[in-house]
Coordinates of C-alpha atoms in Angstrom, one line a residue:
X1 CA 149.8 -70.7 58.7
X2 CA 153.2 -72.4 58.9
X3 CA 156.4 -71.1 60.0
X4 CA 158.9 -72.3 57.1
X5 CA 162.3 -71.1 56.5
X6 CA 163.9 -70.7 52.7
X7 CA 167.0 -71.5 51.5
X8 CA 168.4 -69.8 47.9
X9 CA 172.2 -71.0 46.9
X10 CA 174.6 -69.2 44.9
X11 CA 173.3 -70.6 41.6
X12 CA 169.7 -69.6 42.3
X13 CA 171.0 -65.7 43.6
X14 CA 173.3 -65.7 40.3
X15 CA 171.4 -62.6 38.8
X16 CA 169.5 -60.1 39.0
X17 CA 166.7 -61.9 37.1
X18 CA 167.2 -65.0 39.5
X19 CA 166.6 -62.8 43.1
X20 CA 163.6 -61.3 41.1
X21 CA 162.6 -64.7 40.8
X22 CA 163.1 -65.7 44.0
X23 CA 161.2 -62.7 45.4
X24 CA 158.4 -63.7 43.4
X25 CA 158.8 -67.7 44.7
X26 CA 159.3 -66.2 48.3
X27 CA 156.0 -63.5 48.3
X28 CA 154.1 -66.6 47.1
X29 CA 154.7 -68.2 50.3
X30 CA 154.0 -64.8 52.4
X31 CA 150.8 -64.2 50.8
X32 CA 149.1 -67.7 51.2
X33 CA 149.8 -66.7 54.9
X34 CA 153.0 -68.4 55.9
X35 CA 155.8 -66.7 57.5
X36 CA 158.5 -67.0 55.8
X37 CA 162.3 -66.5 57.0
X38 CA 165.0 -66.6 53.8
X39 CA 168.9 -67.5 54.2
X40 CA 170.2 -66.7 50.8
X41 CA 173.6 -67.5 49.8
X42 CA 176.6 -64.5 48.1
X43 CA 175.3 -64.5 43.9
X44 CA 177.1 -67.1 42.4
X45 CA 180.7 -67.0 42.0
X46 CA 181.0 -64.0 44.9
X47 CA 182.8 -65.8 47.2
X48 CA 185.5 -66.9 45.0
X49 CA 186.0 -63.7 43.4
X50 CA 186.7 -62.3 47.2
X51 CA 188.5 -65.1 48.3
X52 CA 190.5 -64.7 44.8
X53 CA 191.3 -60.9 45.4
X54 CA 192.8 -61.7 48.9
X55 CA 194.8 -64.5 47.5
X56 CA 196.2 -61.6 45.0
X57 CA 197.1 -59.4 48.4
X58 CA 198.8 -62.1 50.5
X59 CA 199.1 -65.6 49.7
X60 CA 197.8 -66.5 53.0
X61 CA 195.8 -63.4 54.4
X62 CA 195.1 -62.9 57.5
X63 CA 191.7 -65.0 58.7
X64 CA 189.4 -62.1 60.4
X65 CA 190.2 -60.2 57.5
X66 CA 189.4 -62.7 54.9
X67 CA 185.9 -63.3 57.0
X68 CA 185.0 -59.9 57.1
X69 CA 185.6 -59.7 53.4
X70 CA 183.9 -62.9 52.6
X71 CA 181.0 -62.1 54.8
X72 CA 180.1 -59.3 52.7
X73 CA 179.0 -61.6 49.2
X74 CA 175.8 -62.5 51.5
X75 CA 175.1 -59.4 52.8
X76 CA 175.1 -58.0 48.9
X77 CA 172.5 -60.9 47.8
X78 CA 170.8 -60.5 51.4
X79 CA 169.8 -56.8 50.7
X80 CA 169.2 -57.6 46.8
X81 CA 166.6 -59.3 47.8
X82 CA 164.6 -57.5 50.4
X83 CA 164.9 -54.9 48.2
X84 CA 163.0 -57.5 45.7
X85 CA 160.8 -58.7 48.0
X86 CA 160.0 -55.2 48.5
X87 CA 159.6 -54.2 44.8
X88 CA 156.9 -57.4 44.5
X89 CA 154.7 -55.5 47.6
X90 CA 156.0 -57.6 50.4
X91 CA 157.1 -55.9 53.9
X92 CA 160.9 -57.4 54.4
X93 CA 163.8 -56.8 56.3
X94 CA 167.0 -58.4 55.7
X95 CA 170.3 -58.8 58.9
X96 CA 173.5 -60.0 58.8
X97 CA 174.5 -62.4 60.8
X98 CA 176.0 -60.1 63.7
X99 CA 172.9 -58.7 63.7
X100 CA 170.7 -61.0 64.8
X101 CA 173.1 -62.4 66.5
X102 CA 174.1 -65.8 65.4
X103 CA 177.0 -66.4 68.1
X104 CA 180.4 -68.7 66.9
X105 CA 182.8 -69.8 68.5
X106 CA 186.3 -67.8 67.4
X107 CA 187.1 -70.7 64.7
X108 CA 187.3 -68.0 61.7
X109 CA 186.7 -69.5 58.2
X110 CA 185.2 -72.7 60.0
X111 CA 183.6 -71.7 63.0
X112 CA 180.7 -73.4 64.7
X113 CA 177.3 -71.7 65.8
X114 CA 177.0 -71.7 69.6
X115 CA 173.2 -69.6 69.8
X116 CA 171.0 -67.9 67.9
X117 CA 168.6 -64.7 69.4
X118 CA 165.6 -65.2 67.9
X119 CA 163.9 -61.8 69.0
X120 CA 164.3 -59.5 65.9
X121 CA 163.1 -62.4 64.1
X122 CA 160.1 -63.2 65.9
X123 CA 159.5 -59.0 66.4
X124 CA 159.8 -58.8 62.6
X125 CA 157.8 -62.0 61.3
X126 CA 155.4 -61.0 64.2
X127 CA 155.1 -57.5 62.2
X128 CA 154.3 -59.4 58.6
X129 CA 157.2 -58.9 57.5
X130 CA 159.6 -61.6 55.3
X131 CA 162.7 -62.1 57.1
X132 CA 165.8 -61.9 55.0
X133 CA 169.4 -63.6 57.2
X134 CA 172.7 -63.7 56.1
X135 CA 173.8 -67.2 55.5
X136 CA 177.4 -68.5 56.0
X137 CA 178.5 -66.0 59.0
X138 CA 178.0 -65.0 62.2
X139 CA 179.5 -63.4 65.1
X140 CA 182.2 -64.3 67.8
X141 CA 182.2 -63.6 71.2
X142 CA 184.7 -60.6 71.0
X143 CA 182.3 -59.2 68.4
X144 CA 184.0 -60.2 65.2
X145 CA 183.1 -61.1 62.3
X146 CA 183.0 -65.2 61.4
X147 CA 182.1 -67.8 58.3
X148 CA 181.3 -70.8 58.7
X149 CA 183.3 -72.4 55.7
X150 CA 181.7 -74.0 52.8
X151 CA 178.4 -74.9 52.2
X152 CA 177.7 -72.7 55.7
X153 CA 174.7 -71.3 54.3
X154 CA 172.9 -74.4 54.8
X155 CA 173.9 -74.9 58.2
X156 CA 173.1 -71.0 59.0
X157 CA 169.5 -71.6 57.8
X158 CA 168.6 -75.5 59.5
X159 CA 170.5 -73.8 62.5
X160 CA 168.0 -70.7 62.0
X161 CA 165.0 -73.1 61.5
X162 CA 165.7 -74.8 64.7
X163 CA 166.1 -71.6 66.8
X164 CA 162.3 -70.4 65.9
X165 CA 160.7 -73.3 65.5
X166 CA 159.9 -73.4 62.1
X167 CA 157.8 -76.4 60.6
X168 CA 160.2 -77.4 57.7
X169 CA 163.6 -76.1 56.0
X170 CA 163.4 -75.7 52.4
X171 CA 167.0 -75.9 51.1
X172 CA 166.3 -74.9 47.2
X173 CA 169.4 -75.0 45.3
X174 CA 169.7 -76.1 41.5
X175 CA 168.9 -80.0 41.3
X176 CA 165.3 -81.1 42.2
X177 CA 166.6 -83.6 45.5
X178 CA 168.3 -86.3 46.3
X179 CA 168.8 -89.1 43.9
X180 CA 169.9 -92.4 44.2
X181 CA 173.1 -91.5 43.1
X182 CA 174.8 -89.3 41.1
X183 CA 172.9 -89.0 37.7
X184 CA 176.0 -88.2 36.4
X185 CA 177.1 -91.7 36.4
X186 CA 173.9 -93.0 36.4
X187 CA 171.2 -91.8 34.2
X188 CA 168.7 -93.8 35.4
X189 CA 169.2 -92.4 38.9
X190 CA 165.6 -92.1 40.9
X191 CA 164.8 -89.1 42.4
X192 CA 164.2 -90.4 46.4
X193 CA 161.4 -88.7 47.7
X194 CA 161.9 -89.5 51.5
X195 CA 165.3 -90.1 53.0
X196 CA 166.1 -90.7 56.6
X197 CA 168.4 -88.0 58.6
X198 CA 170.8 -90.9 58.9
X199 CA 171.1 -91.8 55.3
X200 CA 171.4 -88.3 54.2
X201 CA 174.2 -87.8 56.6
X202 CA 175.9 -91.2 55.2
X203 CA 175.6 -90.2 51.7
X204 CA 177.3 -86.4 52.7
X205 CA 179.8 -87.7 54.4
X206 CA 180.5 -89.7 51.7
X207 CA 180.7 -87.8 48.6
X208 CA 177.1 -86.5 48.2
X209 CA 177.4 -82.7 47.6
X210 CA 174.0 -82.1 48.3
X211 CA 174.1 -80.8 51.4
X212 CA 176.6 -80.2 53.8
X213 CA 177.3 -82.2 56.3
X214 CA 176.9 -80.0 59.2
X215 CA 173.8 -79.3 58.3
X216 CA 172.4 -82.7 58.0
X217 CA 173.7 -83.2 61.8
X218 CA 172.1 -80.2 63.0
X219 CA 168.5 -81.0 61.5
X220 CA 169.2 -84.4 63.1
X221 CA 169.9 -83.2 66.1
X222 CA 167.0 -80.6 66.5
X223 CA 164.7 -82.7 64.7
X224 CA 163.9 -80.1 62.1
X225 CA 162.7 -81.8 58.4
X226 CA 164.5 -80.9 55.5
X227 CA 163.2 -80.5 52.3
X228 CA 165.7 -80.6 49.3
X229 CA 164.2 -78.9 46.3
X230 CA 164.6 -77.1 42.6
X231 CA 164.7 -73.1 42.8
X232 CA 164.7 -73.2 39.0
X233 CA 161.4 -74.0 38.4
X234 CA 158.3 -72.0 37.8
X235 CA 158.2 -69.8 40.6
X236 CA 154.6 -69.4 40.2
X237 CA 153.9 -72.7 40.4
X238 CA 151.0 -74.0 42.5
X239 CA 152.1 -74.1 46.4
X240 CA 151.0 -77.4 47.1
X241 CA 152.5 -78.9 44.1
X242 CA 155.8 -77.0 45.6
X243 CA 155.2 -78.1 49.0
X244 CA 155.1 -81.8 48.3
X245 CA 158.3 -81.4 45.4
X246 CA 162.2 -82.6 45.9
X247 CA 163.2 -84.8 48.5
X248 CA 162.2 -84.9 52.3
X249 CA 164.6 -85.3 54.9
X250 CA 163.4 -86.4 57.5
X251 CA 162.9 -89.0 60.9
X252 CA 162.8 -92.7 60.4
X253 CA 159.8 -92.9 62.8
X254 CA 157.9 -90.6 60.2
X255 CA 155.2 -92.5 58.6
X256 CA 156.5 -90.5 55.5
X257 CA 159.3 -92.9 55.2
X258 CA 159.4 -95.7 52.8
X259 CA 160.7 -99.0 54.1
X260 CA 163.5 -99.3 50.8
X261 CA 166.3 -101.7 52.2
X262 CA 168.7 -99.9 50.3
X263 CA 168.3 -95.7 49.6
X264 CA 171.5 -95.2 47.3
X265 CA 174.7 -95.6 46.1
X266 CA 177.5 -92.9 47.7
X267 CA 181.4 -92.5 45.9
X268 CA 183.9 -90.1 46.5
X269 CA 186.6 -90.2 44.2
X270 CA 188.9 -87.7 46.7
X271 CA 190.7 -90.8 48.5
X272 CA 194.4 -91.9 48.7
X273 CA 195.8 -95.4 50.3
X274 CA 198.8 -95.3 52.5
X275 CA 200.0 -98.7 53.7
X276 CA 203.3 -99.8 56.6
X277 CA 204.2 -102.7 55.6
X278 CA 206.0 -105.2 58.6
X279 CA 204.7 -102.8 61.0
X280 CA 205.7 -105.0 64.6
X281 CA 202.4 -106.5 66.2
X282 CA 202.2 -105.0 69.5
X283 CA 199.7 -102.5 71.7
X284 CA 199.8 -99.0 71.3
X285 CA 201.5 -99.4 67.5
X286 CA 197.9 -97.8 65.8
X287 CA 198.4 -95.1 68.1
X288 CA 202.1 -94.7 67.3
X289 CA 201.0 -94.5 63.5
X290 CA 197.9 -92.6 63.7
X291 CA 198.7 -90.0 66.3
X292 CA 201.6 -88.0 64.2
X293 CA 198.8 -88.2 61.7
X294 CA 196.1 -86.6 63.4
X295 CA 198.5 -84.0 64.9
X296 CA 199.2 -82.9 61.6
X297 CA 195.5 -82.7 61.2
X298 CA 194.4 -84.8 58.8
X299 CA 191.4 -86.9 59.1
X300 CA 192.0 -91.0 58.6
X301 CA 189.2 -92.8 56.8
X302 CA 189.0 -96.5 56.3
X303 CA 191.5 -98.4 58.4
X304 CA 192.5 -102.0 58.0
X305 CA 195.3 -104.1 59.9
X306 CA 196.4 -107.5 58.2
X307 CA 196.4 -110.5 60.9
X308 CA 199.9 -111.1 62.0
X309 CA 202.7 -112.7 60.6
X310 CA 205.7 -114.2 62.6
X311 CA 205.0 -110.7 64.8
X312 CA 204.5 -108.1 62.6
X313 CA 201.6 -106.8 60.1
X314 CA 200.3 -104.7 57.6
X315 CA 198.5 -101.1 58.3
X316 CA 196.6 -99.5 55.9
X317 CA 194.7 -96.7 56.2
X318 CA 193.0 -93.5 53.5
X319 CA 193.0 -89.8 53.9
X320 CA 191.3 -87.4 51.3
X321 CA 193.4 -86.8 48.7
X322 CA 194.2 -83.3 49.3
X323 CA 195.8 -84.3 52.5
X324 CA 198.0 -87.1 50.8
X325 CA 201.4 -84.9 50.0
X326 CA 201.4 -84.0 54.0
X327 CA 200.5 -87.8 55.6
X328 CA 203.0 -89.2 53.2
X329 CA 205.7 -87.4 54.7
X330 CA 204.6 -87.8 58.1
X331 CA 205.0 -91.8 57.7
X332 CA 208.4 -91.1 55.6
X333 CA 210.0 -88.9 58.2
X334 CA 208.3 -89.8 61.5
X335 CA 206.4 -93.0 62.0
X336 CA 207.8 -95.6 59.6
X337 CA 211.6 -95.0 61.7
X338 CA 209.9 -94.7 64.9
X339 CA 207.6 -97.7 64.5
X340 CA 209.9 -99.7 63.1
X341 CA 208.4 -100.3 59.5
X342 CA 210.2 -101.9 56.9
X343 CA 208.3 -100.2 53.7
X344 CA 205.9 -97.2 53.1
X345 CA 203.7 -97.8 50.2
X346 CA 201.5 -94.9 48.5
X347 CA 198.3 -95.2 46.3
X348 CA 196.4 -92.0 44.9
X349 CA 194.6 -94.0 42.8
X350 CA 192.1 -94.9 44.7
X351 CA 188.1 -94.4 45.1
X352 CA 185.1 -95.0 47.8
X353 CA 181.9 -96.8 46.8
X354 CA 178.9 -97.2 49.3
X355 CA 176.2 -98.7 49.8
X356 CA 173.7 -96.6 52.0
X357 CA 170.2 -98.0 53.7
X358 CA 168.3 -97.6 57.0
X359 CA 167.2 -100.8 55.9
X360 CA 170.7 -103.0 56.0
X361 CA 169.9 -102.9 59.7
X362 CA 167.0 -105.7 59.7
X363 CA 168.1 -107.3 56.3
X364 CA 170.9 -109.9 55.8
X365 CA 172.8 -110.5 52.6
X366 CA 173.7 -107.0 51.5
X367 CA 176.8 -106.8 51.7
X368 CA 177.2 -110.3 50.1
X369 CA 175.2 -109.2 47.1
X370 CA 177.7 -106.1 46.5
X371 CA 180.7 -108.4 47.3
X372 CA 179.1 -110.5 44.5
X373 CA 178.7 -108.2 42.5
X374 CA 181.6 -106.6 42.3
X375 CA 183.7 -109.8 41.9
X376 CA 181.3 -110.8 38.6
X377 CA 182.5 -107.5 37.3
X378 CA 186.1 -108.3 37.8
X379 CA 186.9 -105.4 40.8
X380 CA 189.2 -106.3 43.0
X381 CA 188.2 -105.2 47.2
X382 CA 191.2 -103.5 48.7
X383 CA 189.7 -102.6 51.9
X384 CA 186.2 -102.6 53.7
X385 CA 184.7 -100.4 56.0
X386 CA 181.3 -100.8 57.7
X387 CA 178.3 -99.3 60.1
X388 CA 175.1 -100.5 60.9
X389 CA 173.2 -98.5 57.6
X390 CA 176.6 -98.5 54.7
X391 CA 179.1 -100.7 53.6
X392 CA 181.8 -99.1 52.0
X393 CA 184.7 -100.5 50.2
X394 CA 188.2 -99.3 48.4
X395 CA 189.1 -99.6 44.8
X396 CA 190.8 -98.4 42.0
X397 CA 189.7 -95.5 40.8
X398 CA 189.7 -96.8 37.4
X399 CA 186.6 -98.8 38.2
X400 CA 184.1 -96.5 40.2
X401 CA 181.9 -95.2 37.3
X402 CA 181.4 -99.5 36.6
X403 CA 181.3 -100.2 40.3
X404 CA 178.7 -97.6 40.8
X405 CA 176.6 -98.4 37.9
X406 CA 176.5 -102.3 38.6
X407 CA 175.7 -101.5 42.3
X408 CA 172.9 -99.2 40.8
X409 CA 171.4 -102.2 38.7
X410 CA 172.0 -105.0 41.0
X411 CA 170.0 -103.6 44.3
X412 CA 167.2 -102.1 42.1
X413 CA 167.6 -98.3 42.1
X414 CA 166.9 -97.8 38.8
X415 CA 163.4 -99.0 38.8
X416 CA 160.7 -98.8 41.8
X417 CA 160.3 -101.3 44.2
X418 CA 162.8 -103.6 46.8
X419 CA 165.8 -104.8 46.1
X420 CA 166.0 -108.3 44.2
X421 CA 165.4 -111.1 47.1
X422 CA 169.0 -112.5 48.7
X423 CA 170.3 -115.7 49.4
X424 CA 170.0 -114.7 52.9
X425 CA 173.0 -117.9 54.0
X426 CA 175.7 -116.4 51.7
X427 CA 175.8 -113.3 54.1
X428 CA 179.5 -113.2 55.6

């Protein structure tokens, strides 16, 4: 008997048909004689329609309010389903996230869980009974209401897993795992079925909407394995067939994990380029450009600074795209006259490509194969950023889907197997 906690997302709560379904998948589990804890996310769509209908009272409410309003899609789907569960024969309970409690700090709409109390839980499983927790929220200190922004859900139910115990997390949303990249682009994607806590958290942070990111750090963290997988299959479906489906996230010390040099190609297509040009070459002048920028709270990406030229250089730097309109004025009306720089220059046209593998750590010539590559399809580098398991670099935007594809090709992700052998001197 296994302690295992479920994960549903919006798309597999979407009906009444769906929770049925998942009650079913769920009282599967209990009855083979696993105890089973579920974090479902609001029905699909929920959390918009709230958010929507708040927007329509002020066009920036207030943030408790708009928590304890959004907090309520999960506790809907949360109850849905115990009652479900219920229907199918199986002793459940379902709790919001107060009470349990999961404890946040006061950050409403993006808070952070501090604890979780894992009594009620343990009392409850203890007792036979399916757990059902609210995903996405949680409580404050002062007692109030909190969500933990997008995506929270996933974090709620890793974070959950880690607090009992539990064997594995089984995050089932509505793609079958983790591929190689997105399928999207490239059809002949491969599903991975083992990937390393640090490549999953490379390929989220870069673009990957998977899983979110939080989540990926907090299974790291606690050591918990992840298991990505399809709730739109058979829910009837034989338990081990289940059990060893989707994509396992997991420990690079597991003997689970394959030794592939390269796991996948990340993009994000959300980025923007901001350059100073004749910026004077002196200490402290990063910190004169990039500390009005992060006081206006916007995260910097990829940075590059040209080698100087008769004392001054370039700066260039990316920020997500939403954040563009807001950095761009920043350099206009503060840094570029206090700095001293001759010229602001602006590109939204822009895109990410990576290339992610525990494996680039004890292999040579990777990034010289997608440099190579790259330049034989005629894409021109604008900036390169690095860490001991990615390489990323900035292009146009006009060129990812090719970028991504020839990447795909060239370091063997479309078929099984290495990637093709490197001229191990051309690494740079």
């Amino acid at each position: 008997m296994s302690l295992i906690v479920h994960k549903y997302g919006g798309t597999s709560m979407g009906s009444v048909e769906r929770i049925q379904n998942v009650a079913k998948r769920v009282a599967k589990w209990h009855a083979a004689g696993h105890q089973v804890v579920v974090v479902p996310s609001a029905m699909s769509g929920e959390t918009n329609r709230l958010l929507g209908l708040a927007k329509e009272i002020s066009p920036q409410p207030n943030e408790r309010e708009q928590d304890m309003l959004a907090a309520t899609g999960e506790q809907a789907s949360s109850a849905l389903l115990a009652m479900a569960l219920m229907a199918q024969g199986v002793p459940a309970r379902s709790y919001t996230g107060w009470q349990v409690p999961v404890k946040t700090d006061a950050a409403y709409t993006k808070a952070r869980i501090t604890s979780i109390d894992d009594t009620r839980i343990k009392g409850d499983l203890s007792e036979g009974r399916v757990v059902v927790v609210t995903g996405f929220q949680g409580i404050n200190d002062e007692g109030h209401i909190t969500t933990l922004g997008r995506g929270g859900s996933d974090t709620s139910a890793v974070a959950i897993a880690a607090a009992i115990g539990a064997e594995e997390c089984l995050i089932y949303t509505d793609v079958d795992g983790v591929y190689t990249t997105d399928p999207r682009v490239v059809p002949q994607a491969r599903r991975l079925n083992v990937i390393s806590f640090e490549e999953m958290l490379e390929m989220a942070s870069l673009g990957s909407k998977v899983l979110q990111i939080r989540s990926v750090e907090f299974a790291g963290k606690y050591r918990i394995p992840v298991r990505v997988l399809s709730s739109l299959t058979d829910p009837l479906m034989p338990l081990e067939e289940e059990m060893n489906s989707g994509t396992l996230i997991t420990f690079e010390d597991d003997q689970k994990m394959e030794a592939a040099v390269v796991s996948g190609i990340a993009f994000s297509r959300d980025e923007a380029k901001l350059t100073l040009l004749a910026v004077p070459d002196k200490p402290g002048v990063a910190y004169s450009i990039l500390g009005p920028v992060a006081a206006a709270n916007i995260n910097v990406d990829v940075i590059l600074q040209n080698q100087s030229v008769h004392g001054t250089t370039d700066f260039s730097f990316t920020v997500n795209r939403n954040d563009f309109p807001r950095a761009l004025e920043v350099l206009k009306n503060q840094v570029a006259p206090a700095v001293g720089a001759r010229e602001v220059q602006a590109d939204e046209k822009v895109c990410k490509v990576s290339v992610v593998g525990i494996g680039m750590r004890s292999h040579v010539g990777i990034a010289s194969l997608m440099f190579r590559t790259l330049s034989e399809e005629g894409i021109n580098i604008q900036m390169i950023s690095t860490s001991e398991i990615k390489t990323s670099v900035v292009i146009s935007d006009k060129y990812m889907e090719l970028a991504v594809r020839a990447l795909h090709k060239a370091f063997g992700l479309d078929q099984d197997g290495d990637i093709p052998v490197v001229d191990e001197t051309d690494e740079n």
